[in-house]
Amino acid sequence: MLKERFFWIGLIIVVCSMIGNHLYFQSKQLTLPIFLKHYYETQVYEDGNQLQFYYLNNKENPVDVSYVSIDGVLLNPVDVPKFPTSYDENYRPNIEQNFTHHTLESVKFRFPEYAIPVKVGSDDVWTFNNMKVTFTNGKTLDVNIGEVRVYGKPPENEALNNTYSSSSNQNFSQWYAAATKPLTIEGISSPFSDQIGTDLFIKLFAGPDITSQDALNRFSQVPEWYNDEFLSDVHLEDLEGSSLNEELFPIHLNESDFIKLYMYFNPESSYIFDFYITVYGTTGDGEPFEYAVPINASNAPYLTEDDVNKLIEERMGGLNK
């Protein structure tokens, strides 16, 4: 009788444990994928350029993106072929990162000229913030993906000559240019400064007008993440320059004088961006000019388990809601 009682007690404990584990697992499941925020500027091409979007998905029983509708434009994902050497039946080629209960995945779409409301060479701009995403389970979700701007033609100006640029997966890029004529730089603007905030940090160095590092430091206001730990990964010996500030301008350049921009990206940011900042001012002849400098984080977002939980809390107020 005693043995039978222990048997039933043990069985009840096992059943309760299984139910608890199942409920915990269910509590960690997303009702639908969560898209990250993207801030893109691009131009249209006749055969279409590709844009990549990232989202959180369930690791168990995931759903794929079937197609999207953007302002009535229907787009299908660009196929990502499996590697022929992959023998894992659960292998998914669009997975960027794996977490305990979720995956970070990506999907690409091609934007051909014939399908979108922008023509090559035109002054048109197509801006969108939302996509209606239909998944393979038949459900459709209206998703805010940040902001994308598609231009009919690239920005062009010959006031500055780009002499060198580079980017890396160390959350850093640099851009050098020389003035082709006498210039007065009146400012530098970013199209998404309100949305991105301090996740993009830009330092400027120009010569020969600005040469004193002490003078530059008077203007510097750096974000908290721009610290010794971050800089130890940058491996950049030349760290001159000041953070952008209205007091830096105007900057006067003679022909062949140079300007350098150092661009740093918050390594903990969940934003994805690929856009232009604008250097603007007037030439010595009094003509206004604008020069577009490409900004590209150059790598996919890297999230931690805490980042994933925070994103879910921010977007859904918790899991499975």
Coordinates of C-alpha atoms in Angstrom, one line a residue:
M1 CA 0.0 0.0 0.0
L2 CA 2.8 2.4 0.9
K3 CA 4.7 1.6 -2.3
E4 CA 1.5 2.3 -4.3
R5 CA 1.1 5.6 -2.6
F6 CA 4.7 6.6 -3.5
F7 CA 4.1 5.5 -7.0
W8 CA 1.1 7.8 -7.4
I9 CA 2.9 10.7 -5.7
G10 CA 5.8 10.3 -8.0
L11 CA 3.5 10.1 -11.0
I12 CA 1.7 13.3 -10.0
I13 CA 5.1 15.1 -9.6
V14 CA 6.2 14.0 -13.1
V15 CA 2.8 15.0 -14.6
C16 CA 3.0 18.4 -12.9
S17 CA 6.5 18.9 -14.0
M18 CA 5.6 18.1 -17.6
I19 CA 2.6 20.5 -17.5
G20 CA 4.8 23.2 -15.9
N21 CA 7.5 22.7 -18.6
H22 CA 4.9 22.8 -21.4
L23 CA 3.3 26.0 -19.9
Y24 CA 6.7 27.6 -19.6
F25 CA 7.6 26.7 -23.2
Q26 CA 4.3 28.1 -24.4
S27 CA 4.9 31.3 -22.5
K28 CA 8.1 31.8 -24.5
Q29 CA 6.4 31.5 -27.9
L30 CA 5.7 34.5 -30.1
T31 CA 2.2 34.7 -31.6
L32 CA 3.8 36.1 -34.8
P33 CA 7.4 37.2 -35.7
I34 CA 8.7 40.5 -34.5
F35 CA 10.5 42.7 -37.1
L36 CA 13.4 44.9 -36.1
K37 CA 13.7 48.6 -37.0
H38 CA 15.4 49.4 -40.3
Y39 CA 16.4 52.8 -41.6
Y40 CA 17.4 52.6 -45.3
E41 CA 18.0 55.0 -48.1
T42 CA 18.5 53.5 -51.6
Q43 CA 17.9 54.1 -55.2
V44 CA 16.0 52.3 -57.8
Y45 CA 17.5 50.2 -60.6
E46 CA 15.8 48.8 -63.7
D47 CA 16.3 45.1 -62.6
G48 CA 15.8 46.0 -59.0
N49 CA 18.0 46.2 -55.9
Q50 CA 17.6 44.1 -52.9
L51 CA 16.8 45.1 -49.3
Q52 CA 17.2 42.8 -46.3
F53 CA 14.9 42.8 -43.3
Y54 CA 15.4 41.1 -39.9
Y55 CA 12.9 39.5 -37.6
L56 CA 12.6 37.3 -34.5
N57 CA 10.9 34.0 -35.0
N58 CA 10.1 31.0 -32.8
K59 CA 12.8 28.3 -32.9
E60 CA 10.1 25.6 -32.6
N61 CA 7.3 25.6 -35.2
P62 CA 8.6 28.7 -37.0
V63 CA 6.7 30.5 -39.8
D64 CA 8.3 31.9 -43.0
V65 CA 7.4 35.0 -44.8
S66 CA 5.2 34.2 -47.8
Y67 CA 5.0 37.6 -49.4
V68 CA 4.6 41.3 -48.4
S69 CA 2.4 44.2 -49.6
I70 CA 3.8 47.7 -49.5
D71 CA 1.5 50.5 -50.6
G72 CA -0.2 47.9 -52.7
V73 CA 3.1 46.6 -54.2
L74 CA 3.3 42.8 -53.9
L75 CA 6.8 41.4 -53.4
N76 CA 8.0 37.8 -52.9
P77 CA 11.1 36.9 -50.9
V78 CA 14.3 36.3 -52.8
D79 CA 15.1 32.6 -52.6
V80 CA 18.0 31.6 -50.3
P81 CA 19.3 28.2 -51.5
K82 CA 20.3 25.6 -49.0
F83 CA 23.9 24.5 -48.9
P84 CA 24.2 21.1 -50.6
T85 CA 26.3 19.9 -47.7
S86 CA 23.6 20.5 -45.1
Y87 CA 22.0 17.3 -43.9
D88 CA 20.1 18.9 -41.0
E89 CA 16.4 18.6 -42.0
N90 CA 15.8 21.6 -39.6
Y91 CA 18.4 23.7 -41.3
R92 CA 17.0 27.1 -42.3
P93 CA 19.4 29.2 -44.5
N94 CA 17.9 32.5 -43.4
I95 CA 18.8 32.1 -39.7
E96 CA 21.3 34.8 -38.5
Q97 CA 21.4 33.9 -34.8
N98 CA 20.0 31.2 -32.5
F99 CA 18.7 31.8 -29.0
T100 CA 17.1 29.5 -26.4
H101 CA 13.5 29.8 -27.7
H102 CA 13.9 32.1 -30.7
T103 CA 15.9 32.8 -33.8
L104 CA 17.0 36.0 -35.6
E105 CA 16.2 35.5 -39.2
S106 CA 16.3 37.7 -42.4
V107 CA 14.4 38.0 -45.6
K108 CA 15.3 39.8 -48.8
F109 CA 13.1 41.5 -51.3
R110 CA 13.9 42.8 -54.8
F111 CA 12.5 46.2 -55.7
P112 CA 12.3 46.3 -59.6
E113 CA 11.5 49.6 -61.3
Y114 CA 8.4 48.2 -63.0
A115 CA 6.8 47.3 -59.7
I116 CA 7.3 50.4 -57.6
P117 CA 6.2 54.0 -57.9
V118 CA 9.7 55.4 -58.6
K119 CA 11.4 55.6 -62.0
V120 CA 15.1 55.5 -62.7
G121 CA 16.6 59.0 -63.1
S122 CA 13.5 60.8 -61.8
D123 CA 13.3 63.1 -58.8
D124 CA 10.7 60.8 -57.2
V125 CA 11.1 59.5 -53.7
W126 CA 9.1 56.5 -52.4
T127 CA 8.9 56.4 -48.6
F128 CA 7.3 53.7 -46.5
N129 CA 7.2 52.7 -42.9
N130 CA 5.0 49.7 -42.9
M131 CA 4.6 46.3 -44.7
K132 CA 1.7 43.9 -44.6
V133 CA 3.5 40.6 -44.1
T134 CA 1.7 37.4 -44.9
F135 CA 3.2 34.3 -43.4
T136 CA 3.2 30.6 -44.4
N137 CA 0.5 29.9 -41.8
G138 CA -1.9 32.2 -43.6
K139 CA -1.8 35.0 -41.1
T140 CA -1.1 38.6 -42.1
L141 CA 0.6 41.2 -39.9
D142 CA 0.8 45.0 -40.4
V143 CA 4.5 45.6 -39.5
N144 CA 6.3 48.8 -38.8
I145 CA 9.8 48.2 -40.1
G146 CA 11.3 51.7 -39.4
E147 CA 11.6 53.8 -42.5
V148 CA 12.8 53.1 -46.1
R149 CA 13.3 55.8 -48.7
V150 CA 13.8 54.8 -52.4
Y151 CA 15.1 57.5 -54.7
G152 CA 14.9 57.8 -58.5
K153 CA 18.5 58.8 -58.8
P154 CA 21.6 59.0 -56.6
P155 CA 22.7 62.3 -55.0
E156 CA 25.5 63.9 -57.0
N157 CA 27.8 66.8 -56.4
E158 CA 31.3 67.6 -57.3
A159 CA 32.1 70.0 -54.5
L160 CA 34.0 67.3 -52.6
N161 CA 36.1 64.4 -54.0
N162 CA 35.9 61.2 -52.0
T163 CA 39.5 60.1 -51.7
Y164 CA 39.1 57.1 -49.2
S165 CA 36.5 55.2 -47.4
S166 CA 36.3 52.0 -45.5
S167 CA 34.0 50.1 -43.1
S168 CA 34.4 47.0 -40.9
N169 CA 32.5 44.6 -38.7
Q170 CA 34.1 46.5 -35.7
N171 CA 31.1 49.0 -35.7
F172 CA 33.3 51.6 -37.4
S173 CA 33.7 53.3 -40.8
Q174 CA 35.6 56.3 -42.1
W175 CA 35.3 58.6 -45.0
Y176 CA 37.9 61.1 -46.4
A177 CA 37.3 63.8 -49.0
A178 CA 39.1 66.8 -50.5
A179 CA 37.5 70.1 -51.6
T180 CA 37.5 70.6 -55.3
K181 CA 37.0 74.3 -54.9
P182 CA 36.8 76.8 -52.0
L183 CA 33.9 75.8 -49.7
T184 CA 32.1 76.8 -46.6
I185 CA 30.6 73.8 -44.8
E186 CA 27.6 75.0 -42.9
G187 CA 26.4 71.8 -41.4
I188 CA 26.0 68.0 -41.5
S189 CA 22.6 66.4 -41.3
S190 CA 21.2 62.9 -40.9
P191 CA 17.8 61.9 -42.2
F192 CA 17.0 59.6 -39.2
S193 CA 18.7 61.4 -36.3
D194 CA 15.5 61.5 -34.2
Q195 CA 14.9 57.8 -34.6
I196 CA 18.4 56.5 -34.2
G197 CA 19.5 59.0 -31.5
T198 CA 23.0 58.3 -30.2
D199 CA 23.3 54.8 -31.8
L200 CA 25.2 56.5 -34.6
F201 CA 28.1 58.7 -33.4
I202 CA 29.9 60.9 -35.9
K203 CA 33.2 62.7 -35.4
L204 CA 34.6 65.3 -37.8
F205 CA 38.1 66.4 -38.5
A206 CA 38.9 69.1 -41.1
G207 CA 42.1 70.8 -42.1
P208 CA 43.8 73.1 -41.9
D209 CA 41.2 75.1 -40.0
I210 CA 40.8 72.6 -37.2
T211 CA 44.1 71.3 -35.9
S212 CA 44.1 71.5 -32.1
Q213 CA 42.8 68.4 -30.4
D214 CA 42.2 70.5 -27.2
A215 CA 40.0 72.8 -29.2
L216 CA 38.1 69.9 -30.6
N217 CA 37.5 68.4 -27.2
R218 CA 35.7 71.5 -26.1
F219 CA 32.8 70.4 -28.3
S220 CA 32.8 66.7 -27.8
Q221 CA 29.7 65.1 -26.3
V222 CA 30.0 61.4 -26.6
P223 CA 27.5 58.6 -25.9
E224 CA 28.1 56.3 -23.0
W225 CA 28.8 53.3 -25.2
Y226 CA 31.8 55.1 -26.8
N227 CA 34.2 54.0 -24.2
D228 CA 37.6 52.3 -23.8
E229 CA 36.0 48.9 -24.1
F230 CA 34.4 49.9 -27.4
L231 CA 37.5 51.6 -28.8
S232 CA 39.7 48.5 -27.9
D233 CA 37.8 46.7 -30.7
V234 CA 38.1 49.5 -33.2
H235 CA 41.9 49.3 -33.6
L236 CA 42.1 52.8 -34.9
E237 CA 45.3 54.7 -34.0
D238 CA 44.1 58.1 -35.3
L239 CA 41.1 59.1 -33.1
E240 CA 41.2 62.9 -33.8
G241 CA 38.0 64.8 -34.4
S242 CA 35.0 66.2 -32.6
S243 CA 31.5 65.1 -32.3
L244 CA 29.2 67.1 -34.4
N245 CA 28.0 70.3 -32.9
E246 CA 26.6 73.6 -34.2
E247 CA 29.6 75.5 -32.7
L248 CA 31.9 73.6 -35.1
F249 CA 30.4 75.4 -38.1
P250 CA 30.9 77.1 -40.5
I251 CA 34.1 75.4 -41.6
H252 CA 36.0 77.1 -44.5
L253 CA 38.0 74.9 -46.9
N254 CA 40.2 76.0 -49.7
E255 CA 40.7 73.9 -52.8
S256 CA 42.4 70.6 -51.8
D257 CA 41.8 71.1 -48.1
F258 CA 40.4 67.9 -46.5
I259 CA 37.6 66.7 -44.4
K260 CA 37.4 63.4 -42.5
L261 CA 34.3 61.7 -41.0
Y262 CA 34.6 58.9 -38.5
M263 CA 31.4 57.0 -37.9
Y264 CA 30.8 54.7 -34.9
F265 CA 27.8 52.4 -34.4
N266 CA 26.5 51.4 -31.0
P267 CA 27.4 47.6 -30.8
E268 CA 24.3 47.0 -28.6
S269 CA 21.9 48.6 -31.0
S270 CA 19.1 46.6 -32.6
Y271 CA 18.6 49.1 -35.4
I272 CA 19.8 48.3 -38.9
F273 CA 20.7 51.3 -41.1
D274 CA 22.1 52.0 -44.5
F275 CA 21.6 55.6 -45.6
Y276 CA 23.3 58.9 -46.4
I277 CA 24.3 61.8 -44.2
T278 CA 24.5 65.2 -46.0
V279 CA 27.4 67.6 -45.9
Y280 CA 26.0 71.0 -47.0
G281 CA 27.0 74.6 -47.5
T282 CA 28.0 77.0 -50.2
T283 CA 30.9 77.2 -52.6
G284 CA 33.2 80.2 -53.0
D285 CA 30.9 81.4 -55.8
G286 CA 27.9 81.5 -53.5
E287 CA 26.3 78.3 -55.0
P288 CA 24.7 76.0 -52.5
F289 CA 26.0 72.4 -52.4
E290 CA 25.0 69.1 -50.8
Y291 CA 27.2 66.0 -50.7
A292 CA 25.9 62.6 -49.7
V293 CA 28.1 60.4 -47.5
P294 CA 27.1 56.7 -47.3
I295 CA 26.4 55.3 -43.8
N296 CA 26.4 51.6 -43.5
A297 CA 26.8 49.5 -40.3
S298 CA 28.2 46.9 -42.7
N299 CA 27.0 43.9 -40.7
A300 CA 23.9 42.2 -39.5
P301 CA 22.6 43.1 -36.0
Y302 CA 24.1 41.0 -33.2
L303 CA 21.7 40.4 -30.3
T304 CA 22.0 38.8 -26.9
E305 CA 19.4 36.8 -25.1
D306 CA 18.7 39.9 -23.0
D307 CA 18.3 42.0 -26.1
V308 CA 15.7 39.5 -27.4
N309 CA 13.7 39.6 -24.2
K310 CA 13.8 43.4 -24.2
L311 CA 12.6 43.6 -27.8
I312 CA 9.7 41.2 -27.0
E313 CA 8.8 43.2 -23.9
E314 CA 8.9 46.5 -25.8
R315 CA 6.9 45.3 -28.8
M316 CA 4.4 42.9 -27.2
G317 CA 4.4 43.8 -23.5
G318 CA 5.8 40.3 -22.9
L319 CA 5.6 37.0 -24.5
N320 CA 2.6 35.2 -26.1
K321 CA 0.3 38.2 -25.9

